[in-house]
Coordinates of C-alpha atoms and ligand atoms in Angstrom, one line a residue:
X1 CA -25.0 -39.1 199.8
X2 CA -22.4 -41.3 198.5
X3 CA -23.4 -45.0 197.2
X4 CA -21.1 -47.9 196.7
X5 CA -21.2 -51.6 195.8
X6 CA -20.4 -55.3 196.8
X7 CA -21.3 -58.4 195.0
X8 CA -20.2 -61.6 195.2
X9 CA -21.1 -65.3 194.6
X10 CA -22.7 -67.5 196.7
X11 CA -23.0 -71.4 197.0
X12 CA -25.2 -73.4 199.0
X13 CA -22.4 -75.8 199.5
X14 CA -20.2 -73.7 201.3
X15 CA -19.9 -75.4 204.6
X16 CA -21.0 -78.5 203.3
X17 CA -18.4 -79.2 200.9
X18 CA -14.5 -78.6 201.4
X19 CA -12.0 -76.9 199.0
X20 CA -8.4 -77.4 199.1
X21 CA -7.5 -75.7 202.7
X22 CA -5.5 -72.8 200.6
X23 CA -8.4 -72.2 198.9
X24 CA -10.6 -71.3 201.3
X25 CA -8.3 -69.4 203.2
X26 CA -8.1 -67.2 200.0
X27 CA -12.3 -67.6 200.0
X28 CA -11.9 -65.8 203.8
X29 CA -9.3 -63.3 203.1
X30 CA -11.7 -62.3 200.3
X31 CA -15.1 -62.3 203.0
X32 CA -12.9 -60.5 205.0
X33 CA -11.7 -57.6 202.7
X34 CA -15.5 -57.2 201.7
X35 CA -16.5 -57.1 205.3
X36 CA -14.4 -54.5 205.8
X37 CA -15.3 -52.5 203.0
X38 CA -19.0 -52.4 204.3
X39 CA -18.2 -52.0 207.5
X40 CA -15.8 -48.8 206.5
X41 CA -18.9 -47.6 204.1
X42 CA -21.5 -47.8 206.8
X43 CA -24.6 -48.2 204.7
X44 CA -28.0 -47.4 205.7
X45 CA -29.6 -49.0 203.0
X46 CA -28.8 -51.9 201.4
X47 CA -30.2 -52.5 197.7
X48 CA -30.3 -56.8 197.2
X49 CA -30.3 -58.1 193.6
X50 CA -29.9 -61.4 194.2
X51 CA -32.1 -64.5 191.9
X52 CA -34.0 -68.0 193.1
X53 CA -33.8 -71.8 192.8
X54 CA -37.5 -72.2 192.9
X55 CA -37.6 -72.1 196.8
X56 CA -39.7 -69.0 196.9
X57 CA -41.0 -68.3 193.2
X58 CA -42.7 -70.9 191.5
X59 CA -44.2 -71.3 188.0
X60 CA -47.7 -70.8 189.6
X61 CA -46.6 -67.0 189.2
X62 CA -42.9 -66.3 187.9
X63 CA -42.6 -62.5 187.6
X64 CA -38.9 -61.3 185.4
X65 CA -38.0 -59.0 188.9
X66 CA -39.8 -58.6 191.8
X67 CA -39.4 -56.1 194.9
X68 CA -40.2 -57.7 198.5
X69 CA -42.1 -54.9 200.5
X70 CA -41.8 -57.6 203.1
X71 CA -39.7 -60.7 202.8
X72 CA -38.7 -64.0 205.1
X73 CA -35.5 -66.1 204.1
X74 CA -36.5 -69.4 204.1
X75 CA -33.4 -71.1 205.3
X76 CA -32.6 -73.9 203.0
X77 CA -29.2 -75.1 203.0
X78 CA -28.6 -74.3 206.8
X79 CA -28.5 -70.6 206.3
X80 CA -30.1 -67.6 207.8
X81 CA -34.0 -68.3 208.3
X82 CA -36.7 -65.5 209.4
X83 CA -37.7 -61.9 208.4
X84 CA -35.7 -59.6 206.5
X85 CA -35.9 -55.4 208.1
X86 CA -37.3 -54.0 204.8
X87 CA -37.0 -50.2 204.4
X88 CA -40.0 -48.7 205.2
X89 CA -39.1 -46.8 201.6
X90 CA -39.6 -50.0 199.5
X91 CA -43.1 -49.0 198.4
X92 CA -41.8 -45.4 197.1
X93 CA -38.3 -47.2 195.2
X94 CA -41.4 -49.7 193.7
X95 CA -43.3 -46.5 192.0
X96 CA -40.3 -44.9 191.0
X97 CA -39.0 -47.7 189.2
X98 CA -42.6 -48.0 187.6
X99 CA -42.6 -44.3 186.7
X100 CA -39.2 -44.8 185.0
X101 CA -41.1 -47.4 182.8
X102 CA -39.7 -50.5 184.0
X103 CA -42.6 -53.1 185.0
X104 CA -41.5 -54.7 188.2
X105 CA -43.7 -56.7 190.8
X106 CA -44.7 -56.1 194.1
X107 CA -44.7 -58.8 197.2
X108 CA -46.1 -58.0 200.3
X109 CA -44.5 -61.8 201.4
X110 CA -41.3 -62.7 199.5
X111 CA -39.8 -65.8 200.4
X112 CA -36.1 -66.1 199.8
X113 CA -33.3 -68.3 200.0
X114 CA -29.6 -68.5 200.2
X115 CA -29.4 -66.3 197.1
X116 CA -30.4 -63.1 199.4
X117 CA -29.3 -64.9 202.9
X118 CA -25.5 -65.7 202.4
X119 CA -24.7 -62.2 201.2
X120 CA -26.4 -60.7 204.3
X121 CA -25.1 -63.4 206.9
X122 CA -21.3 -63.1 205.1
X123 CA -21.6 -59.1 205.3
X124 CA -23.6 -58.4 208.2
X125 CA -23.6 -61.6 209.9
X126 CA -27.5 -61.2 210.2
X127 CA -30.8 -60.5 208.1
X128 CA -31.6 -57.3 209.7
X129 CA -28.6 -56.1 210.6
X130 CA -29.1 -53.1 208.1
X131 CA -32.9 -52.1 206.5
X132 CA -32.4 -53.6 202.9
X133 CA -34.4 -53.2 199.6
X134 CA -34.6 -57.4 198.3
X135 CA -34.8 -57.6 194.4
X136 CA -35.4 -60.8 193.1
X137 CA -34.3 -61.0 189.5
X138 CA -35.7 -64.0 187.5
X139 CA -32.3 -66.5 187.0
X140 CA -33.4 -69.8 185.9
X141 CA -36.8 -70.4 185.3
X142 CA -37.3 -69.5 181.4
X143 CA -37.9 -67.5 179.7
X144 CA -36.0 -65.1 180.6
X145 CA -35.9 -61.5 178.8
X146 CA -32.9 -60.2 177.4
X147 CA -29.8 -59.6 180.7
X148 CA -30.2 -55.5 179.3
X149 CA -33.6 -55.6 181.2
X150 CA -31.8 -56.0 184.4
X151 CA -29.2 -53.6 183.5
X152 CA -32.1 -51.5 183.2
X153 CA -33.8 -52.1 186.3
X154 CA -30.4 -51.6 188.0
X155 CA -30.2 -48.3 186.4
X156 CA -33.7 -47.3 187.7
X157 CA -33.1 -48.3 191.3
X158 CA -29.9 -46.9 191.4
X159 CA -31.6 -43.5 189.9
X160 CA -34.4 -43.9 192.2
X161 CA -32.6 -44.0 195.5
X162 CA -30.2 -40.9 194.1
X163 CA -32.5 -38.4 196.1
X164 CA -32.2 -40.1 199.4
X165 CA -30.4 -38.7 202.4
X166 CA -28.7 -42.3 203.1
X167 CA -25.6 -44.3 202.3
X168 CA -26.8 -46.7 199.7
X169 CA -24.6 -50.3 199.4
X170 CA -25.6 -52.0 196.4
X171 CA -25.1 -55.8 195.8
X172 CA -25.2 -58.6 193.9
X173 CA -25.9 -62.3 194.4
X174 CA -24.6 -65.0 192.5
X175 CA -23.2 -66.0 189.1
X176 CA -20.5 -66.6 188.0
X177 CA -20.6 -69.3 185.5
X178 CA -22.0 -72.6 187.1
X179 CA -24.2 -75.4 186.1
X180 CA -25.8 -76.9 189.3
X181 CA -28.6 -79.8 188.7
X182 CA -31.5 -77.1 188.6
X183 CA -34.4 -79.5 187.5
X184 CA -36.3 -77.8 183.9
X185 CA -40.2 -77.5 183.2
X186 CA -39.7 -78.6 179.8
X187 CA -39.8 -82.3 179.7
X188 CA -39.9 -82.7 183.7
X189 CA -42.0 -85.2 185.0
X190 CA -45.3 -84.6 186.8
X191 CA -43.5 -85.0 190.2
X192 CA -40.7 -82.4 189.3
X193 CA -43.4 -80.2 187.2
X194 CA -45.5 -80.3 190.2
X195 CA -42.3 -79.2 192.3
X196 CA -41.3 -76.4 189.7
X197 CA -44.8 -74.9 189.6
X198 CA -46.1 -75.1 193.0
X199 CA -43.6 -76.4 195.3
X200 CA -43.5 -73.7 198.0
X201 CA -44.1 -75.8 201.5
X202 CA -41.5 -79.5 200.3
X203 CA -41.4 -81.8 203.2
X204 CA -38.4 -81.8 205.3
X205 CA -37.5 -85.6 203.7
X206 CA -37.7 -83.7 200.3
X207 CA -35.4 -80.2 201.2
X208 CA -33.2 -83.2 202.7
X209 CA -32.9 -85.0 199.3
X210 CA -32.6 -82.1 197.1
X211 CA -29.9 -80.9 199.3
X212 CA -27.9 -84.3 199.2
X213 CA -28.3 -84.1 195.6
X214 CA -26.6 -81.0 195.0
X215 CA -23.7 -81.6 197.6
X216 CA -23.4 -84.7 196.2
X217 CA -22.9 -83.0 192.7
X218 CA -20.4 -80.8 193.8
X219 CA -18.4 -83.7 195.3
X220 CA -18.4 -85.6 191.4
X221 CA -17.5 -82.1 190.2
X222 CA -14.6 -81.4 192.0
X223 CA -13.5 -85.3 191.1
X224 CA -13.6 -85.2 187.6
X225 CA -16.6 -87.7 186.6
X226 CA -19.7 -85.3 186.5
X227 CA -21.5 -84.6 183.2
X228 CA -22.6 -81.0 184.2
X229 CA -20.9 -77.8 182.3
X230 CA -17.5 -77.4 183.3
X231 CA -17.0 -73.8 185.1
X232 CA -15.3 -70.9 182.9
X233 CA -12.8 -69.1 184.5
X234 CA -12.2 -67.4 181.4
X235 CA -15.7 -66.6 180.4
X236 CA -15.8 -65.0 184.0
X237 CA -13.1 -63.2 184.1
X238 CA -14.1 -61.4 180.3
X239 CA -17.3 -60.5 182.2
X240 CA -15.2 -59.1 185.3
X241 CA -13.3 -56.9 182.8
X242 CA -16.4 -55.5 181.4
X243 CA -17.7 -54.8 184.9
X244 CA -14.2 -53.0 185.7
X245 CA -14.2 -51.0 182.4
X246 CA -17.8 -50.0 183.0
X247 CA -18.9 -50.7 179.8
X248 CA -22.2 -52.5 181.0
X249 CA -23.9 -51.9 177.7
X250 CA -21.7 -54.2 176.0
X251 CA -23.2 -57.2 177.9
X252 CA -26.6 -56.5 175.8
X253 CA -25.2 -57.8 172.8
X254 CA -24.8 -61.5 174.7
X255 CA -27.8 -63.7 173.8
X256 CA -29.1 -65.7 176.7
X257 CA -28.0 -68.6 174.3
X258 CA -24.4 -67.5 175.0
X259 CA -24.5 -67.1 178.7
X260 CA -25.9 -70.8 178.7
X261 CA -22.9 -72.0 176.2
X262 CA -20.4 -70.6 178.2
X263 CA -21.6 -69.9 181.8
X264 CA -24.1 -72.5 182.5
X265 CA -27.6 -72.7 183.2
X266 CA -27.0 -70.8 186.0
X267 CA -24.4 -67.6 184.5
X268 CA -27.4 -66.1 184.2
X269 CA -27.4 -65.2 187.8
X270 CA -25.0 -62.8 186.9
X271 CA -27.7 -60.6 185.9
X272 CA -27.5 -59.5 189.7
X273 CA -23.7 -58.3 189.2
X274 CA -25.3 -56.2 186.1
X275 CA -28.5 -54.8 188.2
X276 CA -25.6 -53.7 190.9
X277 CA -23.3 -52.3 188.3
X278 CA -26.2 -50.2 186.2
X279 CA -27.4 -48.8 189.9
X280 CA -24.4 -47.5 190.7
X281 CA -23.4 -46.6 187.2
X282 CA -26.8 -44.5 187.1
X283 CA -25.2 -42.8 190.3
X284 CA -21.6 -41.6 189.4
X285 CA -18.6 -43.0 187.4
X286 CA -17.3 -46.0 189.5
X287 CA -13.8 -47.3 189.5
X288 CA -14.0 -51.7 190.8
X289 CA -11.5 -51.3 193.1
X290 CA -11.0 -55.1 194.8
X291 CA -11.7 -57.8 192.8
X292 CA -11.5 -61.7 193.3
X293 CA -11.9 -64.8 191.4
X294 CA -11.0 -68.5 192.4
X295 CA -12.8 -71.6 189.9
X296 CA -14.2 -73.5 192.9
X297 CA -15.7 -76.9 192.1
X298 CA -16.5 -78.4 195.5
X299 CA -19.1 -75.5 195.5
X300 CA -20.2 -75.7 191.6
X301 CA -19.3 -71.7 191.5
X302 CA -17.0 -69.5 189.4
X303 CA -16.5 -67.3 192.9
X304 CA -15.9 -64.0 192.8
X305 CA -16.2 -61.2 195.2
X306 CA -15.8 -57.2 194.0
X307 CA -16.5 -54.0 195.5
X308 CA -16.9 -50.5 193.6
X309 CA -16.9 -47.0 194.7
X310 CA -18.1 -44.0 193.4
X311 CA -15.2 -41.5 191.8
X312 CA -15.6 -38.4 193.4
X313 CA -16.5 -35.0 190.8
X314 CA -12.8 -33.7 190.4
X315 CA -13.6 -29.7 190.2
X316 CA -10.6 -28.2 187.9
X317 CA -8.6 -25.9 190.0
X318 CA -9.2 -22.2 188.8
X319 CA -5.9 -20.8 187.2
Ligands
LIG401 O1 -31.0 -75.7 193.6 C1 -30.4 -75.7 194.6 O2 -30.8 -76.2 195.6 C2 -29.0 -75.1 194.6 C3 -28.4 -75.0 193.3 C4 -26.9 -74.5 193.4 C5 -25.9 -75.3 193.5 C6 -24.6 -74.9 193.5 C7 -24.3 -73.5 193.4 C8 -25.3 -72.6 193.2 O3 -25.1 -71.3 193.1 C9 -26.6 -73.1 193.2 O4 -27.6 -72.2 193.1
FE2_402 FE1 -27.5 -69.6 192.8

């Protein structure tokens, strides 16, 4: 059964914050291509790589990638809140995966935020819309292993569901270069250490101020007097090209050093672009065949949206 692939940024600040009017309608044409895309694939199974920002995993227990055998999206930033329709199959993709030698985690309650709720909501326009597989992949909270361990995973999902009589989408969640205020353990103060470790359950007063924080942010961003890491259009689009040429393996060769230099904290999220890529790359040859990319600084996100199909087996005609 055929698989294919979507990923595409997301910001918590969309709908709080306002780009230039063009550039949103650009933003929608692009929502709206990949909509249609889905839609036209029809998948029965969606496969959700797609990272954090310590709303639902804590330093109390911070696995590197984690599948949700069950999973509730928490709803921060106004999005999509309640349970996710897991496939039943989750538990058999988990010992697969482990068979193949990659050590992933199990949760039998994953909470997530917008990180796995935009995508759904922009795509399906609900969490349960389509059964889904949600992979968390470990973004911000270092260490983090080198970005070929999630090319790996990717690889063994996408190997994993290759047996299965379904339509499999696979996407990715985040990315690309951005460099929100994500507080940091090291040298945090007890309150934000406390946060960072154990802050599951915050107090509607303290989602409130984190979120005004972050708009707020996005606002001095877009206005020229923030301090955080300028986005990278370039850096991004070098990365897009790699993704297009399928040539995932040379993305090991990029410390996590280098992501940070010239992505931001947060480029590593495009670790969920890699995990899609290798899944579908472990399926068939794949040819990117949409691809958009707008430096958007009201929503602190190098935006990009791309889907990927499989190229079907050419059989040589007999002479
Ligand atoms: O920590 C938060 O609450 C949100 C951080 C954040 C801000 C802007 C763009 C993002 O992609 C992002 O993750
Ligand atoms: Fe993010």
């Amino acid at each position: 059964m055929p698989a294919a692939l979507c990923t595409l940024s997301h910001s918590p600040l969309i709908g709080f914050n306002n780009p230039a009017p063009e550039t949103e309608a650009r933003v929608q044409a692009a929502f709206d291509h990949a909509k249609k895309f889905v839609e036209d694939f029809d998948p029965e199974l969606v496969v959700l790589f797609a990272p954090d920002h310590y709303n639902g995993f804590f330093y109390d227990m911070m696995p590197p990638f984690c599948v949700g055998t069950n999973a509730t999206a928490l709803g921060d930033y106004d999005t999509l809140a309640g349970p996710l329709s897991v496939t039943p199959i989750a538990r058999q993709i988990v010992a697969d995966v482990l068979d193949a030698g990659i050590d992933i985690a199990v949760s039998e309650h994953m909470y997530v935020d917008h990180g796995f709720a935009q995508p759904l909501q922009f795509l399906f326009g609900s969490l349960q819309a389509v059964p889904s597989l949600p992979v968390f992949i470990n973004s911000v909270a270092v260490p983090l292993g080198p970005a070929s361990r999630a090319r790996k995973l990717g690889s063994a999902i996408g190997q994993a569901t290759a047996a299965l009589d379904k339509r499999v989408l696979f996407v990715g969640s985040g990315g690309l270069s951005h460099d929100p205020p994500v507080p940091k353990l090291e040298g945090a103060s007890p309150e934000v250490a406390q946060r960072l470790i154990a802050g599951r359950h915050p107090t509607p007063e303290e989602r409130a101020a984190r979120q005004a924080r972050v708009i707020q942010s996005g606002l001095d961003l877009a206005a020229g007097i923030s301090t955080m890491r300028a986005l990278n259009p370039e850096w991004d689009n070098a990365f897009l090209d790699i993704l297009a040429a399928g040539d995932l393996t040379q993305i090991d060769t990029w410390s996590n050093e280098w992501f940070v230099e010239q992505g931001g904290d947060s480029a590593h999220e495009v670790r969920t672009w890699i995990a899609a890529y290798a899944a579908l790359a472990a399926r068939n040859r794949y040819s990117m065949n949409y691809r958009f990319y707008e430096e958007i600084k009201e929503w602190i996100a190098g935006f990009s949206i791309t889907t990927a199909v499989e190229i079907p087996v050419q059989k040589p005609v007999q002479a």
